[in-house]
């Protein structure tokens, strides 16, 4: 069958954590992680988005050395298989490790807020996934937001952050925008649904690829 949208690129989510909201602890074991990664690729994923520290509101902090230790075996396995890899982390030490590991994407829920790291990013080849969230830093929080204002807020954030990253030497064609979903943008389902309805606005405003991170978010069930 022909895909509905030819340019759609699917990320398979692999959580190697002990407290992710949907699959806590299932893939901490490297063997289980490898098997699940293979299943995701077989089911049609174009890349693996691997997270070793949860970002839900009840998550525990994970030290970067533990995060990296969790990531190393599965990233090495995926690279050996020739599967594109995204590392989902907001820890600076882990991001720098991901650059050295030459992953294809670094995915930051904080949207790369520290200019001190920009020269390191500029010297790499990976693409950067810039996520917008209403709490700015750290895991998701339960914040009540207004649906009508969230797209404008996201656009302002992307304007400032993409300009900063490009001024830091990162080419524009390496940037991907994630407008945020679920608790990252507010407690009310209408906020996420508003963003979904307005994706074309963000697309036309910035002309950049957009990552839509709806995977198992609670607003879908609501």
JSON list of C-alpha atoms in Angstrom, two decimals:
[
{"chain": "A", "resi": 1, "resn": "UNK", "atom": "CA", "xyz": [0.00, 0.00, 0.00]},
{"chain": "A", "resi": 2, "resn": "UNK", "atom": "CA", "xyz": [1.15, 3.56, -0.67]},
{"chain": "A", "resi": 3, "resn": "UNK", "atom": "CA", "xyz": [1.60, 5.69, 2.45]},
{"chain": "A", "resi": 4, "resn": "UNK", "atom": "CA", "xyz": [-1.01, 8.35, 3.09]},
{"chain": "A", "resi": 5, "resn": "UNK", "atom": "CA", "xyz": [1.67, 11.04, 3.32]},
{"chain": "A", "resi": 6, "resn": "UNK", "atom": "CA", "xyz": [4.88, 10.30, 1.45]},
{"chain": "A", "resi": 7, "resn": "UNK", "atom": "CA", "xyz": [7.06, 12.51, 3.65]},
{"chain": "A", "resi": 8, "resn": "UNK", "atom": "CA", "xyz": [5.97, 10.99, 6.97]},
{"chain": "A", "resi": 9, "resn": "UNK", "atom": "CA", "xyz": [8.88, 9.53, 8.95]},
{"chain": "A", "resi": 10, "resn": "UNK", "atom": "CA", "xyz": [8.01, 7.30, 11.92]},
{"chain": "A", "resi": 11, "resn": "UNK", "atom": "CA", "xyz": [9.95, 7.18, 15.17]},
{"chain": "A", "resi": 12, "resn": "UNK", "atom": "CA", "xyz": [9.69, 3.95, 17.17]},
{"chain": "A", "resi": 13, "resn": "UNK", "atom": "CA", "xyz": [9.74, 4.77, 20.90]},
{"chain": "A", "resi": 14, "resn": "UNK", "atom": "CA", "xyz": [12.11, 2.68, 23.01]},
{"chain": "A", "resi": 15, "resn": "UNK", "atom": "CA", "xyz": [12.06, 3.54, 26.73]},
{"chain": "A", "resi": 16, "resn": "UNK", "atom": "CA", "xyz": [14.90, 1.95, 28.67]},
{"chain": "A", "resi": 17, "resn": "UNK", "atom": "CA", "xyz": [13.69, 3.31, 31.98]},
{"chain": "A", "resi": 18, "resn": "UNK", "atom": "CA", "xyz": [12.13, 2.04, 35.19]},
{"chain": "A", "resi": 19, "resn": "UNK", "atom": "CA", "xyz": [9.39, 4.68, 35.50]},
{"chain": "A", "resi": 20, "resn": "UNK", "atom": "CA", "xyz": [8.06, 5.63, 32.06]},
{"chain": "A", "resi": 21, "resn": "UNK", "atom": "CA", "xyz": [4.30, 6.12, 32.18]},
{"chain": "A", "resi": 22, "resn": "UNK", "atom": "CA", "xyz": [3.39, 3.45, 29.61]},
{"chain": "A", "resi": 23, "resn": "UNK", "atom": "CA", "xyz": [6.02, 0.70, 29.73]},
{"chain": "A", "resi": 24, "resn": "UNK", "atom": "CA", "xyz": [8.11, 1.16, 32.89]},
{"chain": "A", "resi": 25, "resn": "UNK", "atom": "CA", "xyz": [10.86, -1.40, 33.27]},
{"chain": "A", "resi": 26, "resn": "UNK", "atom": "CA", "xyz": [9.90, -3.57, 30.29]},
{"chain": "A", "resi": 27, "resn": "UNK", "atom": "CA", "xyz": [13.02, -2.85, 28.26]},
{"chain": "A", "resi": 28, "resn": "UNK", "atom": "CA", "xyz": [15.69, -2.09, 30.85]},
{"chain": "A", "resi": 29, "resn": "UNK", "atom": "CA", "xyz": [17.25, -5.47, 30.12]},
{"chain": "A", "resi": 30, "resn": "UNK", "atom": "CA", "xyz": [19.48, -5.07, 27.03]},
{"chain": "A", "resi": 31, "resn": "UNK", "atom": "CA", "xyz": [18.16, -8.29, 25.47]},
{"chain": "A", "resi": 32, "resn": "UNK", "atom": "CA", "xyz": [14.55, -7.10, 25.83]},
{"chain": "A", "resi": 33, "resn": "UNK", "atom": "CA", "xyz": [15.55, -3.70, 24.43]},
{"chain": "A", "resi": 34, "resn": "UNK", "atom": "CA", "xyz": [17.21, -5.29, 21.38]},
{"chain": "A", "resi": 35, "resn": "UNK", "atom": "CA", "xyz": [14.17, -7.46, 20.70]},
{"chain": "A", "resi": 36, "resn": "UNK", "atom": "CA", "xyz": [11.76, -4.53, 21.01]},
{"chain": "A", "resi": 37, "resn": "UNK", "atom": "CA", "xyz": [13.96, -2.38, 18.78]},
{"chain": "A", "resi": 38, "resn": "UNK", "atom": "CA", "xyz": [13.88, -5.10, 16.12]},
{"chain": "A", "resi": 39, "resn": "UNK", "atom": "CA", "xyz": [10.09, -5.33, 16.42]},
{"chain": "A", "resi": 40, "resn": "UNK", "atom": "CA", "xyz": [9.70, -1.58, 16.00]},
{"chain": "A", "resi": 41, "resn": "UNK", "atom": "CA", "xyz": [11.82, -1.55, 12.85]},
{"chain": "A", "resi": 42, "resn": "UNK", "atom": "CA", "xyz": [10.00, -4.61, 11.49]},
{"chain": "A", "resi": 43, "resn": "UNK", "atom": "CA", "xyz": [6.67, -2.89, 12.10]},
{"chain": "A", "resi": 44, "resn": "UNK", "atom": "CA", "xyz": [7.71, 0.08, 9.97]},
{"chain": "A", "resi": 45, "resn": "UNK", "atom": "CA", "xyz": [9.64, 2.49, 12.20]},
{"chain": "A", "resi": 46, "resn": "UNK", "atom": "CA", "xyz": [12.17, 4.53, 10.23]},
{"chain": "A", "resi": 47, "resn": "UNK", "atom": "CA", "xyz": [14.28, 5.30, 13.30]},
{"chain": "A", "resi": 48, "resn": "UNK", "atom": "CA", "xyz": [14.50, 4.47, 17.01]},
{"chain": "A", "resi": 49, "resn": "UNK", "atom": "CA", "xyz": [13.91, 7.23, 19.55]},
{"chain": "A", "resi": 50, "resn": "UNK", "atom": "CA", "xyz": [15.66, 5.92, 22.66]},
{"chain": "A", "resi": 51, "resn": "UNK", "atom": "CA", "xyz": [15.12, 7.44, 26.09]},
{"chain": "A", "resi": 52, "resn": "UNK", "atom": "CA", "xyz": [16.93, 6.33, 29.26]},
{"chain": "A", "resi": 53, "resn": "UNK", "atom": "CA", "xyz": [15.41, 8.86, 31.67]},
{"chain": "A", "resi": 54, "resn": "UNK", "atom": "CA", "xyz": [11.68, 9.41, 31.95]},
{"chain": "A", "resi": 55, "resn": "UNK", "atom": "CA", "xyz": [10.16, 12.89, 31.74]},
{"chain": "A", "resi": 56, "resn": "UNK", "atom": "CA", "xyz": [6.69, 12.27, 33.19]},
{"chain": "A", "resi": 57, "resn": "UNK", "atom": "CA", "xyz": [5.67, 14.33, 36.26]},
{"chain": "A", "resi": 58, "resn": "UNK", "atom": "CA", "xyz": [6.27, 11.46, 38.70]},
{"chain": "A", "resi": 59, "resn": "UNK", "atom": "CA", "xyz": [9.63, 10.42, 37.27]},
{"chain": "A", "resi": 60, "resn": "UNK", "atom": "CA", "xyz": [12.79, 10.16, 39.35]},
{"chain": "A", "resi": 61, "resn": "UNK", "atom": "CA", "xyz": [15.95, 11.99, 38.34]},
{"chain": "A", "resi": 62, "resn": "UNK", "atom": "CA", "xyz": [18.51, 9.79, 36.57]},
{"chain": "A", "resi": 63, "resn": "UNK", "atom": "CA", "xyz": [22.19, 10.66, 36.79]},
{"chain": "A", "resi": 64, "resn": "UNK", "atom": "CA", "xyz": [23.85, 11.09, 33.38]},
{"chain": "A", "resi": 65, "resn": "UNK", "atom": "CA", "xyz": [26.31, 8.23, 33.98]},
{"chain": "A", "resi": 66, "resn": "UNK", "atom": "CA", "xyz": [23.40, 5.83, 34.54]},
{"chain": "A", "resi": 67, "resn": "UNK", "atom": "CA", "xyz": [21.54, 7.25, 31.55]},
{"chain": "A", "resi": 68, "resn": "UNK", "atom": "CA", "xyz": [24.59, 6.76, 29.33]},
{"chain": "A", "resi": 69, "resn": "UNK", "atom": "CA", "xyz": [25.22, 3.24, 30.65]},
{"chain": "A", "resi": 70, "resn": "UNK", "atom": "CA", "xyz": [21.65, 2.32, 29.69]},
{"chain": "A", "resi": 71, "resn": "UNK", "atom": "CA", "xyz": [22.03, 3.85, 26.24]},
{"chain": "A", "resi": 72, "resn": "UNK", "atom": "CA", "xyz": [25.41, 2.43, 25.23]},
{"chain": "A", "resi": 73, "resn": "UNK", "atom": "CA", "xyz": [24.49, -1.18, 24.42]},
{"chain": "A", "resi": 74, "resn": "UNK", "atom": "CA", "xyz": [21.30, -0.46, 22.50]},
{"chain": "A", "resi": 75, "resn": "UNK", "atom": "CA", "xyz": [22.78, 2.47, 20.56]},
{"chain": "A", "resi": 76, "resn": "UNK", "atom": "CA", "xyz": [25.76, 0.28, 19.58]},
{"chain": "A", "resi": 77, "resn": "UNK", "atom": "CA", "xyz": [23.39, -2.53, 18.55]},
{"chain": "A", "resi": 78, "resn": "UNK", "atom": "CA", "xyz": [21.22, -0.21, 16.46]},
{"chain": "A", "resi": 79, "resn": "UNK", "atom": "CA", "xyz": [24.23, 1.33, 14.72]},
{"chain": "A", "resi": 80, "resn": "UNK", "atom": "CA", "xyz": [25.57, -2.14, 13.93]},
{"chain": "A", "resi": 81, "resn": "UNK", "atom": "CA", "xyz": [22.21, -2.95, 12.34]},
{"chain": "A", "resi": 82, "resn": "UNK", "atom": "CA", "xyz": [22.26, 0.29, 10.37]},
{"chain": "A", "resi": 83, "resn": "UNK", "atom": "CA", "xyz": [19.14, 1.68, 12.09]},
{"chain": "A", "resi": 84, "resn": "UNK", "atom": "CA", "xyz": [18.93, 5.46, 12.52]},
{"chain": "A", "resi": 85, "resn": "UNK", "atom": "CA", "xyz": [18.99, 6.45, 16.21]},
{"chain": "A", "resi": 86, "resn": "UNK", "atom": "CA", "xyz": [17.57, 9.39, 18.13]},
{"chain": "A", "resi": 87, "resn": "UNK", "atom": "CA", "xyz": [18.65, 9.91, 21.74]},
{"chain": "A", "resi": 88, "resn": "UNK", "atom": "CA", "xyz": [15.93, 11.55, 23.83]},
{"chain": "A", "resi": 89, "resn": "UNK", "atom": "CA", "xyz": [17.62, 13.42, 26.68]},
{"chain": "A", "resi": 90, "resn": "UNK", "atom": "CA", "xyz": [17.75, 16.85, 28.28]},
{"chain": "A", "resi": 91, "resn": "UNK", "atom": "CA", "xyz": [20.95, 16.09, 30.25]},
{"chain": "A", "resi": 92, "resn": "UNK", "atom": "CA", "xyz": [23.89, 18.00, 28.78]},
{"chain": "A", "resi": 93, "resn": "UNK", "atom": "CA", "xyz": [26.44, 15.28, 29.57]},
{"chain": "A", "resi": 94, "resn": "UNK", "atom": "CA", "xyz": [24.27, 12.69, 27.85]},
{"chain": "A", "resi": 95, "resn": "UNK", "atom": "CA", "xyz": [23.79, 14.93, 24.83]},
{"chain": "A", "resi": 96, "resn": "UNK", "atom": "CA", "xyz": [27.55, 15.33, 24.47]},
{"chain": "A", "resi": 97, "resn": "UNK", "atom": "CA", "xyz": [27.95, 11.55, 24.70]},
{"chain": "A", "resi": 98, "resn": "UNK", "atom": "CA", "xyz": [25.31, 11.14, 21.97]},
{"chain": "A", "resi": 99, "resn": "UNK", "atom": "CA", "xyz": [27.28, 13.48, 19.71]},
{"chain": "A", "resi": 100, "resn": "UNK", "atom": "CA", "xyz": [30.43, 11.41, 20.21]},
{"chain": "A", "resi": 101, "resn": "UNK", "atom": "CA", "xyz": [28.40, 8.26, 19.47]},
{"chain": "A", "resi": 102, "resn": "UNK", "atom": "CA", "xyz": [27.40, 9.92, 16.17]},
{"chain": "A", "resi": 103, "resn": "UNK", "atom": "CA", "xyz": [23.68, 9.33, 16.54]},
{"chain": "A", "resi": 104, "resn": "UNK", "atom": "CA", "xyz": [21.38, 10.67, 13.84]},
{"chain": "A", "resi": 105, "resn": "UNK", "atom": "CA", "xyz": [19.22, 12.83, 16.13]},
{"chain": "A", "resi": 106, "resn": "UNK", "atom": "CA", "xyz": [19.33, 14.38, 19.59]},
{"chain": "A", "resi": 107, "resn": "UNK", "atom": "CA", "xyz": [15.83, 15.02, 20.95]},
{"chain": "A", "resi": 108, "resn": "UNK", "atom": "CA", "xyz": [15.60, 17.59, 23.78]},
{"chain": "A", "resi": 109, "resn": "UNK", "atom": "CA", "xyz": [12.32, 18.32, 25.60]},
{"chain": "A", "resi": 110, "resn": "UNK", "atom": "CA", "xyz": [13.92, 21.59, 26.74]},
{"chain": "A", "resi": 111, "resn": "UNK", "atom": "CA", "xyz": [14.79, 22.61, 23.19]},
{"chain": "A", "resi": 112, "resn": "UNK", "atom": "CA", "xyz": [18.56, 23.04, 23.71]},
{"chain": "A", "resi": 113, "resn": "UNK", "atom": "CA", "xyz": [18.53, 26.04, 26.05]},
{"chain": "A", "resi": 114, "resn": "UNK", "atom": "CA", "xyz": [22.28, 26.29, 26.79]},
{"chain": "A", "resi": 115, "resn": "UNK", "atom": "CA", "xyz": [24.31, 28.30, 24.22]},
{"chain": "A", "resi": 116, "resn": "UNK", "atom": "CA", "xyz": [27.54, 26.96, 25.74]},
{"chain": "A", "resi": 117, "resn": "UNK", "atom": "CA", "xyz": [26.84, 23.64, 23.99]},
{"chain": "A", "resi": 118, "resn": "UNK", "atom": "CA", "xyz": [26.12, 25.14, 20.56]},
{"chain": "A", "resi": 119, "resn": "UNK", "atom": "CA", "xyz": [29.72, 24.90, 19.30]},
{"chain": "A", "resi": 120, "resn": "UNK", "atom": "CA", "xyz": [29.65, 21.16, 20.06]},
{"chain": "A", "resi": 121, "resn": "UNK", "atom": "CA", "xyz": [26.37, 20.77, 18.19]},
{"chain": "A", "resi": 122, "resn": "UNK", "atom": "CA", "xyz": [27.70, 22.86, 15.31]},
{"chain": "A", "resi": 123, "resn": "UNK", "atom": "CA", "xyz": [30.70, 20.55, 14.96]},
{"chain": "A", "resi": 124, "resn": "UNK", "atom": "CA", "xyz": [28.46, 17.46, 14.68]},
{"chain": "A", "resi": 125, "resn": "UNK", "atom": "CA", "xyz": [26.23, 16.21, 11.87]},
{"chain": "A", "resi": 126, "resn": "UNK", "atom": "CA", "xyz": [23.16, 15.08, 13.81]},
{"chain": "A", "resi": 127, "resn": "UNK", "atom": "CA", "xyz": [19.77, 16.72, 13.52]},
{"chain": "A", "resi": 128, "resn": "UNK", "atom": "CA", "xyz": [18.37, 18.51, 16.57]},
{"chain": "A", "resi": 129, "resn": "UNK", "atom": "CA", "xyz": [14.74, 18.04, 17.65]},
{"chain": "A", "resi": 130, "resn": "UNK", "atom": "CA", "xyz": [13.67, 21.22, 19.43]},
{"chain": "A", "resi": 131, "resn": "UNK", "atom": "CA", "xyz": [10.67, 20.66, 21.67]},
{"chain": "A", "resi": 132, "resn": "UNK", "atom": "CA", "xyz": [8.45, 23.40, 23.04]},
{"chain": "A", "resi": 133, "resn": "UNK", "atom": "CA", "xyz": [7.05, 22.93, 26.56]},
{"chain": "A", "resi": 134, "resn": "UNK", "atom": "CA", "xyz": [5.31, 25.30, 28.92]},
{"chain": "A", "resi": 135, "resn": "UNK", "atom": "CA", "xyz": [7.54, 24.50, 31.91]},
{"chain": "A", "resi": 136, "resn": "UNK", "atom": "CA", "xyz": [10.74, 25.28, 29.93]},
{"chain": "A", "resi": 137, "resn": "UNK", "atom": "CA", "xyz": [13.08, 23.07, 31.97]},
{"chain": "A", "resi": 138, "resn": "UNK", "atom": "CA", "xyz": [12.91, 19.55, 33.40]},
{"chain": "A", "resi": 139, "resn": "UNK", "atom": "CA", "xyz": [10.17, 16.86, 33.29]},
{"chain": "A", "resi": 140, "resn": "UNK", "atom": "CA", "xyz": [6.56, 17.61, 32.42]},
{"chain": "A", "resi": 141, "resn": "UNK", "atom": "CA", "xyz": [4.48, 19.45, 35.01]},
{"chain": "A", "resi": 142, "resn": "UNK", "atom": "CA", "xyz": [0.75, 19.85, 35.50]},
{"chain": "A", "resi": 143, "resn": "UNK", "atom": "CA", "xyz": [0.17, 23.41, 34.30]},
{"chain": "A", "resi": 144, "resn": "UNK", "atom": "CA", "xyz": [-3.19, 24.78, 33.20]},
{"chain": "A", "resi": 145, "resn": "UNK", "atom": "CA", "xyz": [-2.83, 26.63, 29.89]},
{"chain": "A", "resi": 146, "resn": "UNK", "atom": "CA", "xyz": [-5.19, 28.35, 27.46]},
{"chain": "A", "resi": 147, "resn": "UNK", "atom": "CA", "xyz": [-5.72, 26.52, 24.15]},
{"chain": "A", "resi": 148, "resn": "UNK", "atom": "CA", "xyz": [-6.08, 29.73, 22.16]},
{"chain": "A", "resi": 149, "resn": "UNK", "atom": "CA", "xyz": [-2.63, 31.01, 23.11]},
{"chain": "A", "resi": 150, "resn": "UNK", "atom": "CA", "xyz": [-0.50, 27.87, 22.99]},
{"chain": "A", "resi": 151, "resn": "UNK", "atom": "CA", "xyz": [0.30, 27.90, 19.25]},
{"chain": "A", "resi": 152, "resn": "UNK", "atom": "CA", "xyz": [1.44, 31.52, 19.39]},
{"chain": "A", "resi": 153, "resn": "UNK", "atom": "CA", "xyz": [3.54, 30.75, 22.43]},
{"chain": "A", "resi": 154, "resn": "UNK", "atom": "CA", "xyz": [5.14, 27.85, 20.62]},
{"chain": "A", "resi": 155, "resn": "UNK", "atom": "CA", "xyz": [5.82, 29.94, 17.53]},
{"chain": "A", "resi": 156, "resn": "UNK", "atom": "CA", "xyz": [7.52, 32.63, 19.62]},
{"chain": "A", "resi": 157, "resn": "UNK", "atom": "CA", "xyz": [9.64, 29.96, 21.30]},
{"chain": "A", "resi": 158, "resn": "UNK", "atom": "CA", "xyz": [10.68, 28.39, 17.99]},
{"chain": "A", "resi": 159, "resn": "UNK", "atom": "CA", "xyz": [11.51, 31.79, 16.49]},
{"chain": "A", "resi": 160, "resn": "UNK", "atom": "CA", "xyz": [13.84, 32.63, 19.36]},
{"chain": "A", "resi": 161, "resn": "UNK", "atom": "CA", "xyz": [15.42, 29.20, 19.67]},
{"chain": "A", "resi": 162, "resn": "UNK", "atom": "CA", "xyz": [16.01, 28.51, 15.98]},
{"chain": "A", "resi": 163, "resn": "UNK", "atom": "CA", "xyz": [17.61, 31.94, 15.60]},
{"chain": "A", "resi": 164, "resn": "UNK", "atom": "CA", "xyz": [19.87, 31.28, 18.59]},
{"chain": "A", "resi": 165, "resn": "UNK", "atom": "CA", "xyz": [20.92, 27.86, 17.30]},
{"chain": "A", "resi": 166, "resn": "UNK", "atom": "CA", "xyz": [21.65, 29.18, 13.83]},
{"chain": "A", "resi": 167, "resn": "UNK", "atom": "CA", "xyz": [23.63, 32.08, 15.31]},
{"chain": "A", "resi": 168, "resn": "UNK", "atom": "CA", "xyz": [25.59, 29.39, 17.17]},
{"chain": "A", "resi": 169, "resn": "UNK", "atom": "CA", "xyz": [26.62, 27.78, 13.89]},
{"chain": "A", "resi": 170, "resn": "UNK", "atom": "CA", "xyz": [23.97, 25.04, 13.49]},
{"chain": "A", "resi": 171, "resn": "UNK", "atom": "CA", "xyz": [22.63, 24.86, 9.94]},
{"chain": "A", "resi": 172, "resn": "UNK", "atom": "CA", "xyz": [18.89, 25.45, 9.59]},
{"chain": "A", "resi": 173, "resn": "UNK", "atom": "CA", "xyz": [18.39, 22.20, 7.67]},
{"chain": "A", "resi": 174, "resn": "UNK", "atom": "CA", "xyz": [19.48, 20.27, 10.78]},
{"chain": "A", "resi": 175, "resn": "UNK", "atom": "CA", "xyz": [16.57, 21.56, 12.87]},
{"chain": "A", "resi": 176, "resn": "UNK", "atom": "CA", "xyz": [13.27, 19.77, 13.56]},
{"chain": "A", "resi": 177, "resn": "UNK", "atom": "CA", "xyz": [10.41, 21.31, 15.57]},
{"chain": "A", "resi": 178, "resn": "UNK", "atom": "CA", "xyz": [8.30, 19.49, 18.15]},
{"chain": "A", "resi": 179, "resn": "UNK", "atom": "CA", "xyz": [5.38, 21.68, 19.34]},
{"chain": "A", "resi": 180, "resn": "UNK", "atom": "CA", "xyz": [4.85, 19.48, 22.40]},
{"chain": "A", "resi": 181, "resn": "UNK", "atom": "CA", "xyz": [1.89, 17.33, 23.37]},
{"chain": "A", "resi": 182, "resn": "UNK", "atom": "CA", "xyz": [0.08, 16.24, 26.52]},
{"chain": "A", "resi": 183, "resn": "UNK", "atom": "CA", "xyz": [1.27, 17.59, 29.85]},
{"chain": "A", "resi": 184, "resn": "UNK", "atom": "CA", "xyz": [4.20, 19.30, 28.18]},
{"chain": "A", "resi": 185, "resn": "UNK", "atom": "CA", "xyz": [1.77, 21.93, 26.89]},
{"chain": "A", "resi": 186, "resn": "UNK", "atom": "CA", "xyz": [-1.03, 21.85, 29.47]},
{"chain": "A", "resi": 187, "resn": "UNK", "atom": "CA", "xyz": [-3.43, 19.76, 31.50]},
{"chain": "A", "resi": 188, "resn": "UNK", "atom": "CA", "xyz": [-6.44, 20.18, 29.20]},
{"chain": "A", "resi": 189, "resn": "UNK", "atom": "CA", "xyz": [-6.80, 17.86, 26.17]},
{"chain": "A", "resi": 190, "resn": "UNK", "atom": "CA", "xyz": [-8.04, 20.82, 24.12]},
{"chain": "A", "resi": 191, "resn": "UNK", "atom": "CA", "xyz": [-4.54, 22.31, 24.19]},
{"chain": "A", "resi": 192, "resn": "UNK", "atom": "CA", "xyz": [-2.95, 19.35, 22.41]},
{"chain": "A", "resi": 193, "resn": "UNK", "atom": "CA", "xyz": [-5.90, 19.09, 20.01]},
{"chain": "A", "resi": 194, "resn": "UNK", "atom": "CA", "xyz": [-5.52, 22.78, 19.16]},
{"chain": "A", "resi": 195, "resn": "UNK", "atom": "CA", "xyz": [-1.85, 22.24, 18.33]},
{"chain": "A", "resi": 196, "resn": "UNK", "atom": "CA", "xyz": [-2.73, 19.28, 16.10]},
{"chain": "A", "resi": 197, "resn": "UNK", "atom": "CA", "xyz": [-5.28, 21.39, 14.21]},
{"chain": "A", "resi": 198, "resn": "UNK", "atom": "CA", "xyz": [-2.70, 24.17, 13.70]},
{"chain": "A", "resi": 199, "resn": "UNK", "atom": "CA", "xyz": [0.30, 22.10, 12.58]},
{"chain": "A", "resi": 200, "resn": "UNK", "atom": "CA", "xyz": [0.05, 23.56, 9.08]},
{"chain": "A", "resi": 201, "resn": "UNK", "atom": "CA", "xyz": [0.44, 27.04, 10.58]},
{"chain": "A", "resi": 202, "resn": "UNK", "atom": "CA", "xyz": [3.76, 26.08, 12.18]},
{"chain": "A", "resi": 203, "resn": "UNK", "atom": "CA", "xyz": [4.83, 24.26, 9.03]},
{"chain": "A", "resi": 204, "resn": "UNK", "atom": "CA", "xyz": [4.21, 27.26, 6.79]},
{"chain": "A", "resi": 205, "resn": "UNK", "atom": "CA", "xyz": [5.70, 29.73, 9.28]},
{"chain": "A", "resi": 206, "resn": "UNK", "atom": "CA", "xyz": [9.03, 27.93, 9.66]},
{"chain": "A", "resi": 207, "resn": "UNK", "atom": "CA", "xyz": [9.34, 25.60, 6.68]},
{"chain": "A", "resi": 208, "resn": "UNK", "atom": "CA", "xyz": [10.96, 22.95, 8.88]},
{"chain": "A", "resi": 209, "resn": "UNK", "atom": "CA", "xyz": [10.08, 19.31, 9.59]},
{"chain": "A", "resi": 210, "resn": "UNK", "atom": "CA", "xyz": [7.71, 18.83, 12.51]},
{"chain": "A", "resi": 211, "resn": "UNK", "atom": "CA", "xyz": [7.79, 15.94, 14.98]},
{"chain": "A", "resi": 212, "resn": "UNK", "atom": "CA", "xyz": [4.35, 15.10, 16.39]},
{"chain": "A", "resi": 213, "resn": "UNK", "atom": "CA", "xyz": [4.94, 13.26, 19.68]},
{"chain": "A", "resi": 214, "resn": "UNK", "atom": "CA", "xyz": [1.49, 11.89, 20.50]},
{"chain": "A", "resi": 215, "resn": "UNK", "atom": "CA", "xyz": [2.62, 8.38, 21.51]},
{"chain": "A", "resi": 216, "resn": "UNK", "atom": "CA", "xyz": [0.24, 7.05, 24.19]},
{"chain": "A", "resi": 217, "resn": "UNK", "atom": "CA", "xyz": [-0.40, 10.49, 25.63]},
{"chain": "A", "resi": 218, "resn": "UNK", "atom": "CA", "xyz": [-3.29, 10.61, 28.10]},
{"chain": "A", "resi": 219, "resn": "UNK", "atom": "CA", "xyz": [-5.14, 13.37, 26.21]},
{"chain": "A", "resi": 220, "resn": "UNK", "atom": "CA", "xyz": [-5.92, 10.85, 23.46]},
{"chain": "A", "resi": 221, "resn": "UNK", "atom": "CA", "xyz": [-7.79, 8.61, 25.88]},
{"chain": "A", "resi": 222, "resn": "UNK", "atom": "CA", "xyz": [-9.56, 11.61, 27.44]}
]
